[in-house]
Amino acid sequence: MEIREITSRQNKLVRRAAALGEDAAARREQGLFLCEGARLCQDAALSGVEVEACFFTRRGEERYGQYLQPVLERAREAYRVEDHVAQLLSSTKNGQGVFCLCRRPEGLGAGLSGRELSGPCLVLEQLQDPGNLGTVLRTAEALGVGQVFLLGECCDPLSPKVLRASMGAVFRLWLGAEPEAGPLCAALRGQGYGLHAAVVDGDAVPVTQLDLARGKQAVFIGNEGNGLRPETVALCGSRVTIPMAGRAESLNASAAATILLWEMTRGRGRRDG
Amino acid sequence: MEIREITSRQNKLVRRAAALGEDAAARREQGLFLCEGARLCQDAALSGVEVEACFFTRRGEERYGQYLQPVLERAREAYRVEDHVAQLLSSTKNGQGVFCLCRRPEGLGAGLSGRELSGPCLVLEQLQDPGNLGTVLRTAEALGVGQVFLLGECCDPLSPKVLRASMGAVFRLWLGAEPEAGPLCAALRGQGYGLHAAVVDGDAVPVTQLDLARGKQAVFIGNEGNGLRPETVALCGSRVTIPMAGRAESLNASAAATILLWEMTRGRGRRDG
């Protein structure tokens, strides 16, 4: 593949790619996003994400050649950029100098209609913190919860911070989106799912008393500060909680999500096998 | 209590307190540390930590009076400081303007000798990331693992970042320290503990096949990047792992610790009750 050089910070393609890193609306409108980091770019390319253009510095090329190769094999265009140009694209302090301008995956943010789900399903309502969303997606993938819905106003899963924290899980999970809880709950129930609202409440059912790893179960987790909206809790069939020894507020959002994801898959492999 | 005013950034007590926030060696030598944030200062005071001096801005006093009150009741000295003075003490961007100069808790960092343990015990080896250490301590407290050992060179649990991430758990847990794995393992075993090394290895025992919540079990967790040292793994009686569906490296250190802590206490309440 022909590799072209970009030496100017005024280059239009670089300007456009840099803007995508900072602007969720632009990402949605153009159907494109920016991916930073050798491993993440490789993850995108190997997951079937279309790579419109790959940018790399000379140092990035030297140090991360093995990651870069499968990206370059799939990229439409490739550009070697100078360090001061790469700075425009980077959202980290000591970046690796490897970037991709990618096409938004087609299924990402799709609704449930027409799709038959199986296995455990996670619903995240109004998650606002990119680092938290990325970490939860990473943990979901690691534990084998492959279907995640973003409900209501969540942060954009294609933002640089989410991508980084997710370690590429965004590209490998089935990640849907629904604006309203009502239709989503009805659709999940129609497919035979049990719906469980995660709450901090001693009167709710302890997660250890439900078998969340059996059959079709969907767990709803709410916003970092405020939890699920009361309307959403009411729409779910059961209210589940994590029994705690210490102070209830001591478990952070990410730790709570980890425990629920673990319970959704705990022993599932053994049971199915 | 008499409240004195500090208007100068040259004030010696403020200078000394600020230095403690940045310097682990100074904290150890002087047996003092700096605590920032209304809730955290209250946690320290209510947990029996000796408060040598409390500092607060006028705005901090107005907004966080209810947190400040129990602190002022216990503090030896109290100072109202101007905003530009408070900046010297603060390690956050938008601080609350409430600080305490505290005496290091006596038991903190003690060895095991002479202390009889009961219930689950967590051992953290060479944890370097303050945010990670703080989060793990917070989760340990929430789930009821009240005894934690820092093994080898861990970051200082009284650093501002650890204190903040721990949400005050540092003050409420029993937090010991041991430089060497050998004596610690021998002492724990002498007290009837089963020792489990957490590893990322498909050949180790899946955590779901061990009953970590029964009796005296100690789980060893290693450094974020490198895991436990091989010598430490060898000293433990069993090697435990978290079965994963996705890529093994997809679970971050904090999520892995959360799952292990959860398994150490899962159903413990019900079983004992």
Coordinates of C-alpha atoms in Angstrom, one line a residue:
Chain A
M1 CA 0.0 0.0 0.0
E2 CA 1.2 3.5 -0.8
I3 CA 2.1 5.4 2.3
R4 CA 1.8 9.2 2.0
E5 CA 3.4 11.8 4.3
I6 CA 1.6 14.5 6.3
T7 CA 3.9 17.2 7.5
S8 CA 1.4 20.1 8.1
R9 CA -1.0 20.6 11.0
Q10 CA -3.3 22.3 8.5
N11 CA -3.9 19.0 6.6
K12 CA -7.7 18.7 6.2
L13 CA -7.9 15.0 6.8
V14 CA -6.0 15.3 10.1
R15 CA -8.1 18.2 11.1
R16 CA -11.3 16.2 10.4
A17 CA -10.0 13.1 12.3
A18 CA -9.0 15.2 15.3
A19 CA -12.4 16.9 15.4
L20 CA -14.0 13.4 15.6
G21 CA -12.1 12.6 18.7
E22 CA -13.6 15.5 20.5
D23 CA -17.1 15.7 19.1
A24 CA -19.8 13.0 19.6
A25 CA -22.2 14.8 17.4
A26 CA -19.7 14.9 14.5
R27 CA -19.1 11.1 15.0
R28 CA -22.8 10.4 14.7
E29 CA -23.4 12.7 11.8
Q30 CA -20.4 11.4 9.7
G31 CA -20.7 7.8 10.8
L32 CA -16.9 7.9 11.6
F33 CA -14.8 7.8 14.7
L34 CA -11.1 8.1 15.7
C35 CA -9.2 5.3 17.4
E36 CA -5.9 5.8 19.2
G37 CA -3.3 3.3 20.2
A38 CA -1.6 0.4 18.5
R39 CA -3.4 -2.4 20.2
L40 CA -6.8 -0.6 19.9
C41 CA -6.3 0.0 16.2
Q42 CA -5.4 -3.6 15.7
D43 CA -8.5 -4.7 17.7
A44 CA -10.7 -2.5 15.5
A45 CA -9.2 -3.8 12.2
L46 CA -9.4 -7.5 13.4
S47 CA -12.9 -7.1 14.6
G48 CA -14.1 -6.1 11.1
V49 CA -14.3 -2.4 11.7
E50 CA -13.7 -0.5 8.4
V51 CA -10.5 1.5 8.6
E52 CA -10.8 4.6 6.3
A53 CA -7.3 5.8 7.1
C54 CA -4.4 4.9 9.3
F55 CA -2.0 7.5 10.7
F56 CA 1.3 6.7 12.4
T57 CA 4.4 8.5 13.4
R58 CA 7.9 7.2 12.5
R59 CA 8.4 6.2 16.1
G60 CA 5.0 4.5 16.2
E61 CA 5.8 2.5 13.1
E62 CA 9.1 1.4 14.5
R63 CA 7.8 0.4 18.0
Y64 CA 4.4 -1.1 17.1
G65 CA 5.0 -2.5 13.7
Q66 CA 3.5 -5.9 14.6
Y67 CA 0.2 -4.2 15.6
L68 CA 0.3 -1.9 12.7
Q69 CA 0.6 -4.6 10.0
P70 CA -2.9 -6.1 10.1
V71 CA -4.3 -2.5 10.3
L72 CA -2.4 -1.5 7.1
E73 CA -3.5 -4.6 5.3
R74 CA -7.1 -3.5 5.8
A75 CA -6.9 0.3 5.7
R76 CA -8.0 2.2 2.7
E77 CA -5.3 4.9 3.1
A78 CA -2.2 5.2 5.2
Y79 CA -0.3 8.3 6.3
R80 CA 3.0 8.7 8.0
V81 CA 2.6 11.9 10.1
E82 CA 5.2 14.1 11.9
D83 CA 5.1 14.2 15.7
H84 CA 3.6 17.7 15.8
V85 CA 0.8 16.5 13.5
A86 CA 0.2 13.4 15.7
Q87 CA -0.3 15.7 18.7
L88 CA -3.5 17.0 17.1
L89 CA -4.9 13.5 17.0
S90 CA -3.8 12.4 20.4
S91 CA -5.9 12.6 23.6
T92 CA -3.3 11.1 25.8
K93 CA -0.1 12.4 27.3
N94 CA 2.4 9.9 26.0
G95 CA 0.6 8.4 23.0
Q96 CA 2.0 5.6 20.9
G97 CA 1.6 7.6 17.6
V98 CA -0.8 5.2 16.0
F99 CA -4.3 6.2 15.0
C100 CA -7.2 5.1 12.8
L101 CA -10.1 6.9 11.3
C102 CA -12.8 4.3 11.3
R103 CA -16.3 3.8 10.1
R104 CA -18.9 3.4 12.8
P105 CA -19.8 -0.4 13.0
E106 CA -23.2 -0.9 11.4
G107 CA -24.9 -2.8 14.3
L108 CA -23.6 -0.4 17.0
G109 CA -26.4 1.4 18.8
A110 CA -29.1 -0.6 17.0
G111 CA -32.5 -1.3 18.6
L112 CA -33.7 -4.8 19.7
S113 CA -36.4 -5.1 17.0
G114 CA -35.8 -8.0 14.7
R115 CA -32.9 -9.4 16.8
E116 CA -33.2 -12.6 18.7
L117 CA -31.1 -12.5 21.9
S118 CA -29.7 -15.5 23.8
G119 CA -27.7 -15.7 27.0
P120 CA -27.1 -13.0 29.6
C121 CA -27.9 -9.4 28.8
L122 CA -26.7 -6.2 30.5
V123 CA -28.7 -2.9 30.3
L124 CA -26.9 0.3 31.4
E125 CA -29.1 3.3 32.0
Q126 CA -27.7 6.8 31.6
L127 CA -24.1 6.0 32.3
Q128 CA -22.3 9.3 32.0
D129 CA -18.7 8.5 32.9
P130 CA -16.7 7.3 29.9
G131 CA -14.1 5.5 32.0
N132 CA -16.8 3.7 33.9
L133 CA -18.7 2.7 30.8
G134 CA -15.5 1.4 29.2
T135 CA -14.5 -0.6 32.2
V136 CA -17.9 -2.2 32.5
L137 CA -17.8 -3.2 28.8
R138 CA -14.4 -4.6 29.3
T139 CA -15.5 -6.7 32.3
A140 CA -18.7 -7.8 30.5
E141 CA -16.6 -9.2 27.6
A142 CA -14.1 -10.8 29.9
L143 CA -16.8 -12.6 31.8
G144 CA -18.8 -13.6 28.7
V145 CA -21.8 -11.2 28.8
G146 CA -21.8 -10.5 25.1
Q147 CA -25.0 -8.4 24.8
V148 CA -25.2 -4.9 26.3
F149 CA -27.8 -2.2 25.9
L150 CA -27.3 1.5 26.5
L151 CA -30.6 2.9 27.7
G152 CA -31.4 6.6 27.7
E153 CA -28.7 9.2 27.5
C154 CA -25.4 7.4 27.9
C155 CA -22.0 8.7 26.9
D156 CA -20.9 7.8 23.4
P157 CA -19.2 4.4 23.3
L158 CA -17.0 5.6 20.5
S159 CA -15.4 8.4 22.5
P160 CA -11.7 8.0 22.9
K161 CA -12.0 7.5 26.7
V162 CA -14.6 4.7 26.4
L163 CA -12.6 3.0 23.7
R164 CA -9.4 3.1 25.7
A165 CA -11.0 1.9 29.0
S166 CA -12.9 -0.9 27.1
M167 CA -9.7 -2.3 25.7
G168 CA -11.5 -2.9 22.4
A169 CA -14.5 -4.6 23.9
V170 CA -16.7 -2.1 22.2
F171 CA -15.8 -3.7 18.9
R172 CA -16.5 -7.3 20.0
L173 CA -19.7 -7.0 22.1
W174 CA -23.1 -6.7 20.6
L175 CA -23.9 -3.2 21.8
G176 CA -27.4 -1.9 21.3
A177 CA -29.1 1.3 22.3
E178 CA -32.7 2.2 23.2
P179 CA -34.0 5.7 24.2
E180 CA -36.9 4.5 26.3
A181 CA -37.1 1.8 29.0
G182 CA -40.8 0.8 28.2
P183 CA -40.3 -0.6 24.7
L184 CA -37.0 -2.3 25.7
C185 CA -38.5 -4.0 28.7
A186 CA -41.5 -5.2 26.7
A187 CA -39.3 -6.5 23.9
L188 CA -36.9 -8.3 26.3
R189 CA -39.8 -9.9 28.2
G190 CA -41.3 -10.9 24.8
Q191 CA -38.1 -12.9 24.2
G192 CA -38.5 -14.7 27.5
Y193 CA -36.1 -12.6 29.6
G194 CA -36.4 -12.1 33.3
L195 CA -35.7 -8.4 34.1
H196 CA -33.7 -7.4 37.3
A197 CA -33.2 -3.9 38.5
A198 CA -30.0 -3.4 40.5
V199 CA -30.7 -1.2 43.5
V200 CA -29.0 -0.3 46.8
D201 CA -31.8 -1.4 49.1
G202 CA -31.7 -3.9 52.0
D203 CA -35.3 -4.9 51.1
A204 CA -34.4 -6.1 47.6
V205 CA -33.5 -9.7 46.8
P206 CA -29.9 -10.5 47.5
V207 CA -28.1 -11.4 44.3
T208 CA -27.0 -14.6 45.9
Q209 CA -30.6 -15.7 46.2
L210 CA -31.3 -15.3 42.5
D211 CA -29.8 -17.6 39.9
L212 CA -28.8 -14.9 37.4
A213 CA -26.6 -17.3 35.5
R214 CA -29.6 -19.6 34.5
G215 CA -31.4 -19.0 31.2
K216 CA -32.3 -15.6 29.9
Q217 CA -31.7 -12.9 32.4
A218 CA -31.3 -9.2 31.9
V219 CA -29.8 -7.0 34.6
F220 CA -30.4 -3.3 34.6
I221 CA -27.7 -1.0 36.1
G222 CA -28.1 2.7 36.6
N223 CA -26.2 5.9 36.6
E224 CA -23.1 6.3 38.8
G225 CA -24.6 8.8 41.1
N226 CA -28.3 8.3 41.0
G227 CA -28.9 4.6 40.1
L228 CA -31.8 3.5 37.9
R229 CA -34.7 5.8 37.4
P230 CA -37.7 4.8 39.5
E231 CA -39.8 4.2 36.3
T232 CA -37.2 1.8 35.1
V233 CA -37.1 -0.1 38.4
A234 CA -40.9 -0.3 38.3
L235 CA -40.8 -1.8 34.8
C236 CA -38.4 -4.6 35.9
G237 CA -39.9 -7.7 37.4
S238 CA -37.5 -8.0 40.3
R239 CA -35.2 -5.8 42.4
V240 CA -31.8 -7.2 43.1
T241 CA -29.2 -5.9 45.5
I242 CA -25.6 -6.7 46.6
P243 CA -25.5 -7.7 50.3
M244 CA -22.9 -5.5 52.0
A245 CA -21.2 -5.8 55.3
G246 CA -19.9 -2.2 55.5
R247 CA -21.5 1.0 54.5
A248 CA -23.7 0.7 51.5
E249 CA -22.2 3.6 49.7
S250 CA -18.8 2.0 49.9
L251 CA -19.1 0.0 46.7
N252 CA -18.4 2.1 43.7
A253 CA -20.4 1.8 40.4
S254 CA -17.8 -0.2 38.6
A255 CA -17.3 -2.7 41.5
A256 CA -21.1 -3.2 41.8
A257 CA -21.3 -3.8 38.0
T258 CA -18.4 -6.3 38.2
I259 CA -20.2 -8.3 40.9
L260 CA -23.5 -8.4 39.0
L261 CA -21.7 -9.4 35.8
W262 CA -19.9 -12.1 37.7
E263 CA -23.2 -13.4 39.1
M264 CA -24.7 -13.4 35.6
T265 CA -22.1 -15.8 34.4
R266 CA -20.9 -17.6 37.6
G267 CA -20.6 -21.2 36.9
R268 CA -22.4 -20.9 33.6
G269 CA -19.7 -22.6 31.7
R270 CA -19.8 -25.6 34.0
R271 CA -23.6 -25.8 34.0
D272 CA -23.8 -25.6 30.2
G273 CA -20.9 -28.0 29.7
Chain B
M1 CA -12.7 25.9 70.4
E2 CA -10.7 28.9 69.4
I3 CA -10.5 29.3 65.7
R4 CA -7.4 31.1 64.4
E5 CA -6.9 32.6 61.0
I6 CA -4.2 31.9 58.5
T7 CA -3.8 34.4 55.7
S8 CA -0.2 33.8 54.6
R9 CA 1.1 31.0 52.3
Q10 CA 4.3 31.3 54.3
N11 CA 2.6 29.9 57.4
K12 CA 4.8 27.2 58.8
L13 CA 2.1 24.8 59.8
V14 CA 0.4 25.0 56.4
R15 CA 3.8 24.5 54.7
R16 CA 4.4 21.4 56.9
A17 CA 1.0 20.0 56.2
A18 CA 1.2 20.6 52.5
A19 CA 4.6 18.8 52.4
L20 CA 3.0 15.7 54.1
G21 CA 0.5 15.4 51.2
E22 CA 3.3 15.0 48.8
D23 CA 6.0 13.1 50.6
A24 CA 5.5 9.5 51.9
A25 CA 8.9 9.5 53.6
A26 CA 7.9 12.7 55.6
R27 CA 4.7 11.0 56.6
R28 CA 6.5 8.0 57.9
E29 CA 9.2 10.0 59.7
Q30 CA 6.8 12.4 61.4
G31 CA 4.0 9.9 62.0
L32 CA 1.5 12.4 60.5
F33 CA -0.5 12.7 57.3
L34 CA -2.8 15.1 55.5
C35 CA -6.4 14.4 54.9
E36 CA -8.5 16.3 52.4
G37 CA -12.3 16.6 51.9
A38 CA -15.2 17.1 54.3
R39 CA -16.4 13.5 54.4
L40 CA -12.9 12.0 54.6
C41 CA -12.0 14.3 57.5
Q42 CA -15.1 13.4 59.3
D43 CA -14.4 9.7 58.6
A44 CA -11.0 10.1 60.1
A45 CA -12.2 11.8 63.2
L46 CA -15.1 9.4 63.8
S47 CA -12.8 6.4 63.3
G48 CA -10.6 7.6 66.2
V49 CA -7.8 9.1 64.2
E50 CA -6.1 11.8 66.2
V51 CA -6.6 15.2 64.5
E52 CA -3.8 17.5 65.3
A53 CA -5.2 20.4 63.3
C54 CA -8.2 21.2 61.1
F55 CA -8.0 23.7 58.3
F56 CA -11.0 25.0 56.4
T57 CA -11.9 27.9 54.1
R58 CA -14.9 30.1 54.7
R59 CA -16.7 28.4 51.8
G60 CA -15.8 25.0 53.2
E61 CA -17.2 26.0 56.6
E62 CA -20.4 27.2 55.1
R63 CA -21.1 24.3 52.8
Y64 CA -19.7 21.4 54.9
G65 CA -20.6 22.5 58.4
Q66 CA -22.3 19.3 59.3
Y67 CA -19.2 17.2 58.4
L68 CA -16.9 19.7 60.0
Q69 CA -18.6 19.8 63.4
P70 CA -17.5 16.3 64.7
V71 CA -14.0 17.1 63.4
L72 CA -13.8 20.4 65.3
E73 CA -15.0 18.7 68.4
R74 CA -12.0 16.3 68.3
A75 CA -9.3 18.5 66.7
R76 CA -6.5 19.9 68.9
E77 CA -6.3 23.1 66.8
A78 CA -8.5 24.7 64.2
Y79 CA -7.6 27.3 61.5
R80 CA -9.7 29.2 59.0
V81 CA -7.6 29.7 55.9
E82 CA -7.9 31.9 52.9
D83 CA -8.5 30.3 49.5
H84 CA -5.0 30.9 48.3
V85 CA -3.6 29.2 51.4
A86 CA -6.0 26.2 50.9
Q87 CA -4.6 25.8 47.4
L88 CA -1.3 24.8 48.9
L89 CA -3.0 22.0 50.8
S90 CA -5.2 20.7 48.0
S91 CA -4.4 17.9 45.6
T92 CA -7.6 18.1 43.7
K93 CA -8.9 20.6 41.1
N94 CA -12.1 21.7 42.8
G95 CA -11.5 20.9 46.4
Q96 CA -14.0 21.4 49.2
G97 CA -11.7 23.5 51.3
V98 CA -11.6 21.1 54.3
F99 CA -8.4 19.5 55.5
C100 CA -7.0 17.7 58.6
L101 CA -3.4 17.2 59.8
C102 CA -3.7 13.7 61.4
R103 CA -1.6 11.4 63.4
R104 CA -0.9 8.1 61.7
P105 CA -3.1 5.4 63.3
E106 CA -1.0 3.3 65.7
G107 CA -2.0 -0.1 64.3
L108 CA -1.5 0.8 60.7
G109 CA 1.2 -1.1 58.9
A110 CA 1.8 -3.4 61.9
G111 CA 3.0 -6.9 61.5
L112 CA 1.0 -10.0 62.3
S113 CA 3.0 -11.1 65.3
G114 CA 0.9 -11.2 68.4
R115 CA -2.4 -10.6 66.6
E116 CA -5.0 -13.3 66.3
L117 CA -6.9 -13.0 63.0
S118 CA -10.4 -14.4 62.3
G119 CA -12.4 -14.3 59.1
P120 CA -11.3 -13.6 55.6
C121 CA -8.0 -12.0 55.0
L122 CA -6.7 -10.2 51.9
V123 CA -3.0 -9.9 51.0
L124 CA -1.9 -7.3 48.4
E125 CA 1.6 -7.7 47.1
Q126 CA 3.5 -4.7 45.6
L127 CA 0.4 -2.7 44.6
Q128 CA 1.8 0.5 43.0
D129 CA -1.2 2.4 41.8
P130 CA -2.8 4.5 44.6
G131 CA -6.2 4.6 42.9
N132 CA -6.2 0.9 42.6
L133 CA -5.2 0.3 46.2
G134 CA -7.8 2.7 47.5
T135 CA -10.6 1.1 45.4
V136 CA -9.6 -2.4 46.5
L137 CA -9.7 -1.2 50.2
R138 CA -13.1 0.4 49.7
T139 CA -14.5 -2.8 48.1
A140 CA -12.9 -5.0 50.9
E141 CA -14.7 -2.9 53.5
A142 CA -18.0 -2.9 51.6
L143 CA -18.0 -6.7 51.3
G144 CA -16.8 -7.3 54.8
V145 CA -13.2 -8.3 54.4
G146 CA -11.8 -6.4 57.3
Q147 CA -8.2 -7.6 57.4
V148 CA -5.8 -6.6 54.7
F149 CA -2.0 -7.0 54.5
L150 CA 0.3 -5.0 52.3
L151 CA 3.1 -7.2 51.3
G152 CA 6.4 -5.9 50.0
E153 CA 6.7 -2.4 48.4
C154 CA 3.1 -1.1 48.1
C155 CA 2.2 2.5 47.8
D156 CA 1.6 4.4 51.0
P157 CA -2.0 3.9 52.2
L158 CA -1.9 7.4 53.7
S159 CA -1.2 9.1 50.4
P160 CA -4.0 11.6 49.4
K161 CA -5.0 9.5 46.3
V162 CA -5.3 6.2 48.3
L163 CA -7.3 8.0 51.0
R164 CA -9.7 9.5 48.5
A165 CA -10.2 6.3 46.5
S166 CA -10.7 4.3 49.7
M167 CA -13.5 6.6 50.9
G168 CA -12.1 6.3 54.4
A169 CA -11.9 2.5 54.4
V170 CA -8.2 3.0 55.3
F171 CA -9.4 4.2 58.8
R172 CA -11.8 1.4 59.4
L173 CA -10.0 -1.7 58.1
W174 CA -7.3 -3.5 60.0
L175 CA -4.4 -2.8 57.6
G176 CA -1.2 -4.6 58.3
A177 CA 2.1 -4.7 56.5
E178 CA 4.9 -7.2 56.0
P179 CA 8.0 -6.8 54.0
E180 CA 8.6 -10.5 53.3
A181 CA 6.2 -13.2 52.1
G182 CA 7.9 -16.1 53.9
P183 CA 7.2 -15.0 57.5
L184 CA 3.7 -13.8 56.6
C185 CA 2.7 -17.1 55.0
A186 CA 4.2 -19.1 57.9
A187 CA 2.3 -16.9 60.4
L188 CA -1.0 -17.1 58.6
R189 CA -0.6 -20.9 58.2
G190 CA 0.2 -21.1 61.9
Q191 CA -3.2 -19.5 62.6
G192 CA -5.0 -22.1 60.5
Y193 CA -5.3 -20.1 57.3
G194 CA -5.6 -21.6 53.8
L195 CA -3.4 -19.5 51.5
H196 CA -4.5 -18.9 47.9
A197 CA -2.5 -17.2 45.2
A198 CA -4.6 -15.4 42.6
V199 CA -3.1 -16.1 39.1
V200 CA -4.1 -15.7 35.5
D201 CA -3.7 -19.3 34.4
G202 CA -6.2 -21.7 33.0
D203 CA -4.6 -24.6 34.9
A204 CA -5.2 -23.1 38.3
V205 CA -8.3 -23.9 40.3
P206 CA -11.4 -21.9 39.2
V207 CA -12.5 -19.6 42.1
T208 CA -16.0 -21.2 41.8
Q209 CA -14.6 -24.6 42.8
L210 CA -13.1 -23.3 46.0
D211 CA -15.2 -22.3 48.9
L212 CA -13.3 -19.1 49.8
A213 CA -16.1 -18.0 52.1
R214 CA -15.7 -20.9 54.5
G215 CA -13.5 -20.5 57.5
K216 CA -10.1 -18.9 57.5
Q217 CA -9.0 -18.2 54.0
A218 CA -6.3 -15.7 52.8
V219 CA -6.2 -14.6 49.2
F220 CA -3.0 -13.1 47.8
I221 CA -3.4 -10.6 44.9
G222 CA -0.4 -9.2 43.0
N223 CA 0.8 -6.1 41.3
E224 CA -1.3 -4.6 38.5
G225 CA 1.0 -5.4 35.7
N226 CA 3.0 -8.4 36.8
G227 CA 0.8 -10.3 39.2
L228 CA 2.2 -12.1 42.3
R229 CA 5.9 -12.8 42.4
P230 CA 6.6 -16.5 41.6
E231 CA 8.2 -17.0 45.1
T232 CA 5.0 -15.8 46.7
V233 CA 2.8 -18.1 44.5
A234 CA 5.0 -21.0 45.5
L235 CA 4.6 -20.2 49.2
C236 CA 0.8 -20.4 48.9
G237 CA -0.9 -23.7 49.1
S238 CA -3.3 -23.3 46.2
R239 CA -3.4 -21.3 42.9
V240 CA -6.8 -19.8 42.2
T241 CA -8.0 -18.2 39.0
I242 CA -11.1 -16.4 37.6
P243 CA -12.6 -18.4 34.7
M244 CA -13.0 -16.0 31.8
A245 CA -15.0 -16.3 28.6
G246 CA -13.2 -13.5 26.6
R247 CA -9.6 -12.7 26.4
A248 CA -7.7 -13.3 29.7
E249 CA -6.2 -9.8 29.8
S250 CA -9.6 -8.2 29.6
L251 CA -10.2 -8.1 33.3
N252 CA -8.4 -5.2 35.0
A253 CA -6.7 -5.5 38.3
S254 CA -9.5 -3.8 40.2
A255 CA -12.3 -5.9 38.7
A256 CA -10.3 -9.1 39.4
A257 CA -9.9 -8.1 43.0
T258 CA -13.6 -7.3 43.3
I259 CA -14.5 -10.8 42.1
L260 CA -12.1 -12.4 44.5
L261 CA -13.3 -10.3 47.5
W262 CA -16.9 -11.1 46.6
E263 CA -16.1 -14.9 46.5
M264 CA -14.4 -14.6 49.9
T265 CA -17.6 -13.3 51.5
R266 CA -20.3 -14.6 49.1
G267 CA -23.1 -16.1 51.2
R268 CA -21.0 -15.8 54.4
G269 CA -23.7 -13.9 56.2
R270 CA -26.3 -16.5 55.4
R271 CA -24.0 -19.4 56.2
D272 CA -23.0 -18.0 59.6
G273 CA -26.5 -16.7 60.4

